[in-house]
Tab-separated table of C-alpha atoms and ligand atoms in Angstrom:
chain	number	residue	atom	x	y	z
M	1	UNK	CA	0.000	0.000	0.000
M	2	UNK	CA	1.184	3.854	-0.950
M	3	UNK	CA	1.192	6.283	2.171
M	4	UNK	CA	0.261	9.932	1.734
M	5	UNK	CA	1.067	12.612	4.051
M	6	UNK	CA	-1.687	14.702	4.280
M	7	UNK	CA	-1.290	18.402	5.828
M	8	UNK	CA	-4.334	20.130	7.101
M	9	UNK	CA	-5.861	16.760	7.206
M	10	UNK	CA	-8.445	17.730	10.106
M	11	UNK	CA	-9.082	20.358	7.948
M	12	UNK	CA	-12.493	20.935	5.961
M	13	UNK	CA	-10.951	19.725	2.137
M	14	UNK	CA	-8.306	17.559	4.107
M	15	UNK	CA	-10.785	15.628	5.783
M	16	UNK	CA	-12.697	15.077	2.523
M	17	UNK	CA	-9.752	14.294	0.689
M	18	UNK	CA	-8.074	11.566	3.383
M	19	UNK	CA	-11.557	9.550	3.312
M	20	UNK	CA	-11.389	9.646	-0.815
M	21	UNK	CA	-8.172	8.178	-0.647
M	22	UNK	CA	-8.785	5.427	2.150
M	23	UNK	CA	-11.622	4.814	-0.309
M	24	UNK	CA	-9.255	4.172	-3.320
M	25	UNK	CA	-6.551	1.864	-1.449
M	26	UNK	CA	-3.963	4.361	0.036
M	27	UNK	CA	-2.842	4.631	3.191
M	28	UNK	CA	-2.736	7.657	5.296
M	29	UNK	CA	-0.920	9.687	7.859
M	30	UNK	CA	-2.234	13.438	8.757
M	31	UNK	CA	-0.361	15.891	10.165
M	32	UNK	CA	-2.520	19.215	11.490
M	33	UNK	CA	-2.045	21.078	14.890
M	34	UNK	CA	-5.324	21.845	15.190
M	35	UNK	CA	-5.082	25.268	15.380
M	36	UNK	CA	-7.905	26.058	12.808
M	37	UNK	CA	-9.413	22.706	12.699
M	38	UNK	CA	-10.678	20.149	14.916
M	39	UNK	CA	-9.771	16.634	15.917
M	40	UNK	CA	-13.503	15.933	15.728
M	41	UNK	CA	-13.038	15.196	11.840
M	42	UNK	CA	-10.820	12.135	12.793
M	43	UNK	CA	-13.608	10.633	13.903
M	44	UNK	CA	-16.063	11.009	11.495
M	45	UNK	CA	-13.273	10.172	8.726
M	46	UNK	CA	-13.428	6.607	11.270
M	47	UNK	CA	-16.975	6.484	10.968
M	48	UNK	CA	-17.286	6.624	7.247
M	49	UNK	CA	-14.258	4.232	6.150
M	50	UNK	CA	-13.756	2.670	9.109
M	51	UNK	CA	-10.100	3.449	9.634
M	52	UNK	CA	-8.362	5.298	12.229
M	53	UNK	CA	-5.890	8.172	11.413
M	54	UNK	CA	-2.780	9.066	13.196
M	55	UNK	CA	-2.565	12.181	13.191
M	56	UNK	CA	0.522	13.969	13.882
M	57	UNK	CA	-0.184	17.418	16.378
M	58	UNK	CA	2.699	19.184	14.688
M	59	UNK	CA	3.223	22.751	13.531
M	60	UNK	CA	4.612	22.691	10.093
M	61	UNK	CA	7.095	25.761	10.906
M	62	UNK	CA	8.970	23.714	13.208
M	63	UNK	CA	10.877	21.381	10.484
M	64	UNK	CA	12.736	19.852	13.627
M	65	UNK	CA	9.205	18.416	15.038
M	66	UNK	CA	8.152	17.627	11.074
M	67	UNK	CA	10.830	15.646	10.008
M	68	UNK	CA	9.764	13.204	13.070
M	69	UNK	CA	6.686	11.920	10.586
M	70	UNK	CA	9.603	11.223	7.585
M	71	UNK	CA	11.297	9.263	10.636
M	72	UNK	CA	9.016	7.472	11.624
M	73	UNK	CA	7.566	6.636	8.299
M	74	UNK	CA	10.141	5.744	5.216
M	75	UNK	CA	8.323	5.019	2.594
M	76	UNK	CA	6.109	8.539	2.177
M	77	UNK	CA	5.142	7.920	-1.876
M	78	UNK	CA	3.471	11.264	-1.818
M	79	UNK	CA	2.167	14.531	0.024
M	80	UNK	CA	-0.774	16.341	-0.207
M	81	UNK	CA	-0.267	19.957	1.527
M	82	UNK	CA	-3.440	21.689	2.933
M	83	UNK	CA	-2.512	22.816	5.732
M	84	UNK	CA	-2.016	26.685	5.516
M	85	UNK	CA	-4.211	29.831	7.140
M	86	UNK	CA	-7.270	31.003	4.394
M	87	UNK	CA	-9.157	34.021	6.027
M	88	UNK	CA	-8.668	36.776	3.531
M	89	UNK	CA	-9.935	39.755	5.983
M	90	UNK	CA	-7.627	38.432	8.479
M	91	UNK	CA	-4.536	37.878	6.546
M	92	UNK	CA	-4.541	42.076	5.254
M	93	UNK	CA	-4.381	42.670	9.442
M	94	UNK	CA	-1.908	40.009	10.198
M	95	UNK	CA	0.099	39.540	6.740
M	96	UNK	CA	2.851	38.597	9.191
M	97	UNK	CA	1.164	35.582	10.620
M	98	UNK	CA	0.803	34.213	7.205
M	99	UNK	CA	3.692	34.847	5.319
M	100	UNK	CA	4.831	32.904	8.244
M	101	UNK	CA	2.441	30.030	8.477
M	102	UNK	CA	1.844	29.537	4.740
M	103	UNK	CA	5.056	30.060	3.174
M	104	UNK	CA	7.432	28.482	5.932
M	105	UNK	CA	5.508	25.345	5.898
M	106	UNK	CA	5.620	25.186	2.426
M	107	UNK	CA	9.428	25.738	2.546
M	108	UNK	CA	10.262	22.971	5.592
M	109	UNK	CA	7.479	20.510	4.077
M	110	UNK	CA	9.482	20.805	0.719
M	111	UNK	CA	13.105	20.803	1.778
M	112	UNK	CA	12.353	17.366	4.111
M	113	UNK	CA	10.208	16.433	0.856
M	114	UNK	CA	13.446	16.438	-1.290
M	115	UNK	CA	15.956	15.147	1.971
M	116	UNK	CA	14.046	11.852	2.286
M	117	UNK	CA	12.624	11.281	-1.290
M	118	UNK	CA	9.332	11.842	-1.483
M	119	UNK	CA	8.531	12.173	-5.140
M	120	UNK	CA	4.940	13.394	-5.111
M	121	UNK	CA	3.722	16.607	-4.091
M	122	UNK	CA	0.466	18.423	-4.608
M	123	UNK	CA	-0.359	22.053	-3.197
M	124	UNK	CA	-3.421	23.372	-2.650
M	125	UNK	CA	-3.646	26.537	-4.537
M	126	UNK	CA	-6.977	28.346	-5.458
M	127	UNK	CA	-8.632	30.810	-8.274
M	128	UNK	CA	-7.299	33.824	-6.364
M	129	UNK	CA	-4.134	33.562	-7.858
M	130	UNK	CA	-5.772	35.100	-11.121
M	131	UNK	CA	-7.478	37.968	-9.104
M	132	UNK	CA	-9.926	40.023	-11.348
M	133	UNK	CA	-9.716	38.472	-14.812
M	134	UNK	CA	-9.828	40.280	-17.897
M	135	UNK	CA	-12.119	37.155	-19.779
M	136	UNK	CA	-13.871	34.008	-18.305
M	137	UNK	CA	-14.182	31.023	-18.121
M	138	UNK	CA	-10.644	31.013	-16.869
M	139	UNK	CA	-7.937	28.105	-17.829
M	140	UNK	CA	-4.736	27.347	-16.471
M	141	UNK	CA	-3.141	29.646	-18.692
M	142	UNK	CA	-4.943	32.799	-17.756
M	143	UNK	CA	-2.649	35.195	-16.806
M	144	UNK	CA	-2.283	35.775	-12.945
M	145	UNK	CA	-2.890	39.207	-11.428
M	146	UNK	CA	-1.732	41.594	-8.623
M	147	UNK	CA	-2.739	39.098	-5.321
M	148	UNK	CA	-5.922	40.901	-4.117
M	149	UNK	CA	-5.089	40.076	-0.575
M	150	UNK	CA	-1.760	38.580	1.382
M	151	UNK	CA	-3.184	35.149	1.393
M	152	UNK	CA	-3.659	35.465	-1.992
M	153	UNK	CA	-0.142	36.475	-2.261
M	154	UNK	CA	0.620	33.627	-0.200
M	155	UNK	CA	-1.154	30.955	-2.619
M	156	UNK	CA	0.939	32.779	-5.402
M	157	UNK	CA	4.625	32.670	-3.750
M	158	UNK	CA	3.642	28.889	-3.034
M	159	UNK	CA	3.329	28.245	-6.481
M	160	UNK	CA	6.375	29.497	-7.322
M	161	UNK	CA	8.242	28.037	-4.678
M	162	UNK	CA	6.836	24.581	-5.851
M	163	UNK	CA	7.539	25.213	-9.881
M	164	UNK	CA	11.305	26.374	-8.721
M	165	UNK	CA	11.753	23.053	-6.648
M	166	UNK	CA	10.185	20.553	-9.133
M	167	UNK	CA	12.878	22.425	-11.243
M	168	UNK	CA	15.644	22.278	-9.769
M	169	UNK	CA	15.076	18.114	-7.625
M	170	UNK	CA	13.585	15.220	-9.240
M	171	UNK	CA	10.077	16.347	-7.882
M	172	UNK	CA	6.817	15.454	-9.556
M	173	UNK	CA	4.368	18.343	-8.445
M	174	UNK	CA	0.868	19.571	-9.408
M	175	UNK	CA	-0.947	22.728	-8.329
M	176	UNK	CA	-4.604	22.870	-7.825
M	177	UNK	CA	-6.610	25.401	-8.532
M	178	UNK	CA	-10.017	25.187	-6.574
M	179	UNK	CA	-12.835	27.713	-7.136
M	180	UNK	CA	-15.375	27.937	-4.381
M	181	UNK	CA	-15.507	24.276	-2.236
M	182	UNK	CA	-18.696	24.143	-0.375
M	183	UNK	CA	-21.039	21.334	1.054
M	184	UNK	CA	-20.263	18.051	2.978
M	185	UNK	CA	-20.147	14.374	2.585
M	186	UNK	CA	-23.232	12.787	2.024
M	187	UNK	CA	-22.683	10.840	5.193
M	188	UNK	CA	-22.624	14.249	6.968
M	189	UNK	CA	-20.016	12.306	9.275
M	190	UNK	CA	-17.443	15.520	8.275
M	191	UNK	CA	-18.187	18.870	6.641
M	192	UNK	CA	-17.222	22.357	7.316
M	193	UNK	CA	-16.385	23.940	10.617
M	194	UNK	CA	-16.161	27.969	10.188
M	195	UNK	CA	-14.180	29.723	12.852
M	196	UNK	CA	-16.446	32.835	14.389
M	197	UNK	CA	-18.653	34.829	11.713
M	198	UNK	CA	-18.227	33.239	8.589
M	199	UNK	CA	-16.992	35.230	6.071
M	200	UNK	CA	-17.813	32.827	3.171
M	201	UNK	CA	-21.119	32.613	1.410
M	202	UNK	CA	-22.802	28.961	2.174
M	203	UNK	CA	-21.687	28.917	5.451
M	204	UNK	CA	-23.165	32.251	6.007
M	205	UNK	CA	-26.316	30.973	4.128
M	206	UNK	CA	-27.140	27.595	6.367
M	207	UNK	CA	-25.764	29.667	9.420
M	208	UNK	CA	-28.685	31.778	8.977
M	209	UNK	CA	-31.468	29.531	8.049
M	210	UNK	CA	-30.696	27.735	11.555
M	211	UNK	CA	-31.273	31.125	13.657
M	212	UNK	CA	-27.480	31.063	14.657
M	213	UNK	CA	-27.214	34.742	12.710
M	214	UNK	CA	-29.956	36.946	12.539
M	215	UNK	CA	-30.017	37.727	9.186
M	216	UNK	CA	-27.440	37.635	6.313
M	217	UNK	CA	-26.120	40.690	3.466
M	218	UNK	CA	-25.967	39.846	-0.667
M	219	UNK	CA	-23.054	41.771	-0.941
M	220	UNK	CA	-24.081	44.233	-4.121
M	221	UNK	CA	-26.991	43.851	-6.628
M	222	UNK	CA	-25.836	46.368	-9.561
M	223	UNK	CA	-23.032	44.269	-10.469
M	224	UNK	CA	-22.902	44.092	-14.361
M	225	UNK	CA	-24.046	40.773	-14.041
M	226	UNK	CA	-27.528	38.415	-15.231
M	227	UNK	CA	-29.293	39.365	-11.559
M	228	UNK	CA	-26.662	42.025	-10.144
M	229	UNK	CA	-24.445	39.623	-7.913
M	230	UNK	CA	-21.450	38.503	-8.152
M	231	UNK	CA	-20.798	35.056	-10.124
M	232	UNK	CA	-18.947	32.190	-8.444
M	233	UNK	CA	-17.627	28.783	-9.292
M	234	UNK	CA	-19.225	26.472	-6.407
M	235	UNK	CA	-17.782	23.097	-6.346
M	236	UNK	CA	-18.850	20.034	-4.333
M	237	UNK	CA	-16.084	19.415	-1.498
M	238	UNK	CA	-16.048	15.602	-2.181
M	239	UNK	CA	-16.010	16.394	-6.083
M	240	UNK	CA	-12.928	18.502	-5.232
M	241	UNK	CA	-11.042	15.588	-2.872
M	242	UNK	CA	-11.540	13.151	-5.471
M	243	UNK	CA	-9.643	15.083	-8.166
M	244	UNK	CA	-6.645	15.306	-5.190
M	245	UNK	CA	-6.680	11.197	-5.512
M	246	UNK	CA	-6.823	11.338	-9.539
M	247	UNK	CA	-4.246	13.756	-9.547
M	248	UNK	CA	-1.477	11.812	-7.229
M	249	UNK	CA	-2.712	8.980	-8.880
M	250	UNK	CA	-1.724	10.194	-12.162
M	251	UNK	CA	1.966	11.851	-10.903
M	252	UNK	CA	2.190	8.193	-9.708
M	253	UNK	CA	1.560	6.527	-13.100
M	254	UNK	CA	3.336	9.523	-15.607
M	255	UNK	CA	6.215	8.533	-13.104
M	256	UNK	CA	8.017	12.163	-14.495
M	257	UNK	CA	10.143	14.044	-12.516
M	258	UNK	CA	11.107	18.038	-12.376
M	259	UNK	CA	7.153	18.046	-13.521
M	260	UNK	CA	4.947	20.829	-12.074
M	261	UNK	CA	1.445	20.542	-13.479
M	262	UNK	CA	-1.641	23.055	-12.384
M	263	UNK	CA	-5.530	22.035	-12.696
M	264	UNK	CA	-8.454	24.062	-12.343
M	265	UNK	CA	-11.162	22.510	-10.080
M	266	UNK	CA	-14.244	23.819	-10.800
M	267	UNK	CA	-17.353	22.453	-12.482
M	268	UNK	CA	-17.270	25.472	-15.148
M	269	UNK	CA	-20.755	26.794	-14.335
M	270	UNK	CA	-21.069	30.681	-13.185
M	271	UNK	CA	-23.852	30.913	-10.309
M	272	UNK	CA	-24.844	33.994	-8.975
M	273	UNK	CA	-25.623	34.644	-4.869
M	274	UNK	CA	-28.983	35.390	-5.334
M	275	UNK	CA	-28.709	31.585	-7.234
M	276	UNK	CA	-27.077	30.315	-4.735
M	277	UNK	CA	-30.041	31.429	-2.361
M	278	UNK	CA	-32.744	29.889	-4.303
M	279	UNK	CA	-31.275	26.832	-4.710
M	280	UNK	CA	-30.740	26.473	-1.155
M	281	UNK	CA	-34.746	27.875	-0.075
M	282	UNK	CA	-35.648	24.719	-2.595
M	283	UNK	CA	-33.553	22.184	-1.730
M	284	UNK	CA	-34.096	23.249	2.643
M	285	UNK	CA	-37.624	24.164	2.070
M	286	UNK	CA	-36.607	27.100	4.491
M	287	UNK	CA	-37.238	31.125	3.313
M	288	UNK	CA	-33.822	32.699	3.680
M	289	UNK	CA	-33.741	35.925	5.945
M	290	UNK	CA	-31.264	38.108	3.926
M	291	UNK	CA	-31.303	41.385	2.661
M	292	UNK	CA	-29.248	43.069	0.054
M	293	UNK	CA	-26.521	45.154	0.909
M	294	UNK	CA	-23.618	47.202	-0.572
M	295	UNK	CA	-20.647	45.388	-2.493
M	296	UNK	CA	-17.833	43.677	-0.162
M	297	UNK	CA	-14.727	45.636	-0.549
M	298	UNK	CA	-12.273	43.495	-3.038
M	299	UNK	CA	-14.666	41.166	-3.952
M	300	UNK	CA	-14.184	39.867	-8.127
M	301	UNK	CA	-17.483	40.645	-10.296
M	302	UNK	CA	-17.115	37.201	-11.593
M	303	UNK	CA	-15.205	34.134	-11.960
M	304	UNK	CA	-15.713	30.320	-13.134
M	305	UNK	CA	-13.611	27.477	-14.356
M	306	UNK	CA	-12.256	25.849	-17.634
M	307	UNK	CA	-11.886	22.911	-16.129
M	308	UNK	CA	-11.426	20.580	-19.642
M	309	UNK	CA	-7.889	20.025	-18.625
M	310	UNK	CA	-9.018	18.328	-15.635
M	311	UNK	CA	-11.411	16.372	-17.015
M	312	UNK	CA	-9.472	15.144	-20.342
M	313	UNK	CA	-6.009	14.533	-18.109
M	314	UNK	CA	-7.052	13.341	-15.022
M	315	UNK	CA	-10.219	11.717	-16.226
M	316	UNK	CA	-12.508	13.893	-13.433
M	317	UNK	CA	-16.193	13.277	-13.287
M	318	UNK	CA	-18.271	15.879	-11.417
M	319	UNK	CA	-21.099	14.009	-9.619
M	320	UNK	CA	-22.325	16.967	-7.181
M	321	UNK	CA	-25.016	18.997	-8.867
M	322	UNK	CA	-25.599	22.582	-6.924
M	323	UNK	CA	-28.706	21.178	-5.163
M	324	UNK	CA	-26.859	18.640	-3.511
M	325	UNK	CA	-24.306	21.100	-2.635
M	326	UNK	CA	-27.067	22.807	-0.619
M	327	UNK	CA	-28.598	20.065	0.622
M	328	UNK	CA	-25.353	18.684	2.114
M	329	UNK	CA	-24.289	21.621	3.513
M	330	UNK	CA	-27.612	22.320	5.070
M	331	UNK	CA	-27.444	18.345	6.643
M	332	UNK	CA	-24.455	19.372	8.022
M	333	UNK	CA	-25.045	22.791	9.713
M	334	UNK	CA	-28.564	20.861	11.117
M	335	UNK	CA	-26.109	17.989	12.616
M	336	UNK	CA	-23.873	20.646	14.039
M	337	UNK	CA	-27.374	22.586	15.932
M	338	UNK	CA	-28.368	18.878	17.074
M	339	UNK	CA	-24.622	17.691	18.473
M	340	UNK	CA	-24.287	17.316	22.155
Q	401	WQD	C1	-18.843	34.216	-2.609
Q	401	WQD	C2	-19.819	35.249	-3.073
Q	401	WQD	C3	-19.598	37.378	-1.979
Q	401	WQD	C4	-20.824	36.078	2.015
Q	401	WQD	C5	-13.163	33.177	-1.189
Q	401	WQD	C6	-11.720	33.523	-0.965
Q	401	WQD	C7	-10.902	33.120	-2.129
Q	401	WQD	C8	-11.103	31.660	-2.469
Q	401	WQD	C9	-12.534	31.351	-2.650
Q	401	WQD	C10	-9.704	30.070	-1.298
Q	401	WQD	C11	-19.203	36.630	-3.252
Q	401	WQD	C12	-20.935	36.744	-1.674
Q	401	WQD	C13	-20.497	36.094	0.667
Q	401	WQD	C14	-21.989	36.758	2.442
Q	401	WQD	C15	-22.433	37.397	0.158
Q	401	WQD	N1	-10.697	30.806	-1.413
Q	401	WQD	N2	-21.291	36.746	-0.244
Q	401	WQD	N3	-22.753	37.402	1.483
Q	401	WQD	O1	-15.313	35.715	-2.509
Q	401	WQD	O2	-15.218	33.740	-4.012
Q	401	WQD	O3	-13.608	33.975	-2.207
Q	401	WQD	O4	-13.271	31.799	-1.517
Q	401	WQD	O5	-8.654	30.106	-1.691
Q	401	WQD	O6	-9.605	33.403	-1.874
Q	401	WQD	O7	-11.656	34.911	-0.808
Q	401	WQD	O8	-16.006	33.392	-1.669
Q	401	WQD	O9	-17.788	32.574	-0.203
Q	401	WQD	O10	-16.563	34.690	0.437
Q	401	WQD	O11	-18.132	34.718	-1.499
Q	401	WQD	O12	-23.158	37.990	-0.662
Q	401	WQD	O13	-22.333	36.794	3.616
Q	401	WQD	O14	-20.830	35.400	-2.070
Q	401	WQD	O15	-19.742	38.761	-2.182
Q	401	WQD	O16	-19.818	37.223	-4.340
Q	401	WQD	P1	-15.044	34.284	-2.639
Q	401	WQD	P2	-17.112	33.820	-0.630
């Protein structure tokens, strides 16, 4: 059996992705210091395949305290690197705290990556890296823009700093892309676990339906858009772990090395949020307290995959239509109200 080393794997698309892989015969070993995350998802990653984790409490930073898991473990075929801080807001106050966090990780998780011969790395990157772009559908060759934010920035220096490596040591790397993740498994065993006021829309959606906000903003209706909002990419979670499986799985087969290879993960259709809304009142049944409001400073009019490289290379199938994006999501955030 291959082992992966998953980062972030307590993490909302870790989580996702470590069941996906159990499911498709490899073995796995997280590593997350639950600092944004929760050990909770260990268990319902048990529940659903049946398999218990060991998780390594480790922060990436320390390379001393990481190179333990290449110790302990020799034969580490490939990693899949999630682990890394996402709030946008937060990362323009602290841009310290993640230039730290998200590019030091990268760096240690790299060099031990290279010392002990692990030939497989994927990062998590995400449509942010092409900021406000000029024409959509975007593909992997879109130019990149100005980072809108210091995580952004972050997700762009990480690129680089994989493309240089996979350069310059026999490294076969891939960068994904992801648009906008949302939902949860369809056993609702693990799904998404926001840290105070979410910032992000589906979150803020079921949050709001259950009475745990008040009410919730549509940020801007006179965009130059079909109904005024902005247009997003919204991508079933477990649609976007399974590409992380196809996508090692293919590094593993092509067998290349100094390779760095980027995918878009999204399903290619443009929804709007007042889209998103209705397809969440049909799916929950439940009338949706929100009111429009004015546009979210830095926010991108619009934005949705190309994803035909993904699907013709890595032979991805997206099963998750937007209604049972919604649905999940809302299963979820009505397991979280009912958990002791
Ligand atoms: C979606 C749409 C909001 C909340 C974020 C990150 C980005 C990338 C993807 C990872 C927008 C609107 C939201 C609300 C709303 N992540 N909205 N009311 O903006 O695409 O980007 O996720 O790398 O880096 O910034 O996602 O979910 O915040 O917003 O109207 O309460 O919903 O204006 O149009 P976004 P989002």
């Amino acid at each position: 059996m291959q082992t992966i080393l998953v980062t972030g794997g307590c993490g909302y698309i870790g989580a996702h992705t470590i069941v996906d892989l159990i499911e498709n015969g490899f073995e796995v070993i997280a590593v997350d210091n639950l600092s944004r995350s929760s050990a909770h998802s260990l268990q319902g990653i048990e529940k659903i395949t049946g398999k218990k984790i060991k998780n390594y409490n480790i922060d990436l930073t320390d390379k001393k305290a990481a190179e333990q898991i290449f110790i302990d473990h020799k034969n580490i075929t490939g990693i899949i690197h999630f682990a890394a801080y996402k709030a946008v807001g937060e990362s323009v106050e602290k841009p310290l705290d993640y230039y730290q966090n998200n590019i030091f990780s990268l760096v240690s998780l790299l060099q031990l990556a290279v010392q002990y011969d692990t030939k497989h790395f994927i990062f998590s990157s995400s449509c942010t890296v092409y900021g406000n772009p000029d024409t959509i559908p975007v593909t992997e060759q879109t130019p990149l823009q100005q980072a809108a934010s210091p995580y952004g920035a972050t997700k762009q220096m990480g690129e680089t700093i994989v493309q240089d490596t996979a350069t310059a040591y026999p490294l076969s790397t891939i960068l994904l892309r992801y648009f906008n993740p949302v939902g949860a498994h369809p056993s609702i065993a693990i799904g998404e676990l926001p840290i105070g006021r979410p910032q992000n829309l589906v979150p803020a959606i079921t949050q709001t339906a259950i009475g745990k906000l008040p009410t919730m903003q549509v940020f801007g209706s006179d965009y130059d858009t079909r109904d005024g909002s902005c247009i997003r990419d919204y991508i079933h979670v477990c649609d976007i772990a399974h590409a992380h499986t196809l996508a090692l799985q293919h590094s593993i087969k092509a067998n290349k090395v100094n390779s760095c290879e980027v995918f878009n993960l999204g399903t290619g259709n443009g929804i709007t949020v007042l889209e998103a809304i209705q397809a969440f009142e049909k799916v929950s049944g439940v009338k949706l307290n929100y009111e429009v409001g004015p546009r979210r400073a830095g926010d991108i009019v619009a934005i949705y995959a190309n994803n035909n490289y993904a699907i013709d290379k890595l032979g991805w199938n997206i099963k998750y239509s937007l209604e049972d994006m919604m649905r999940t999501a809302w299963e979820w955030e009505k397991s979280l109200a009912k958990a002791p």
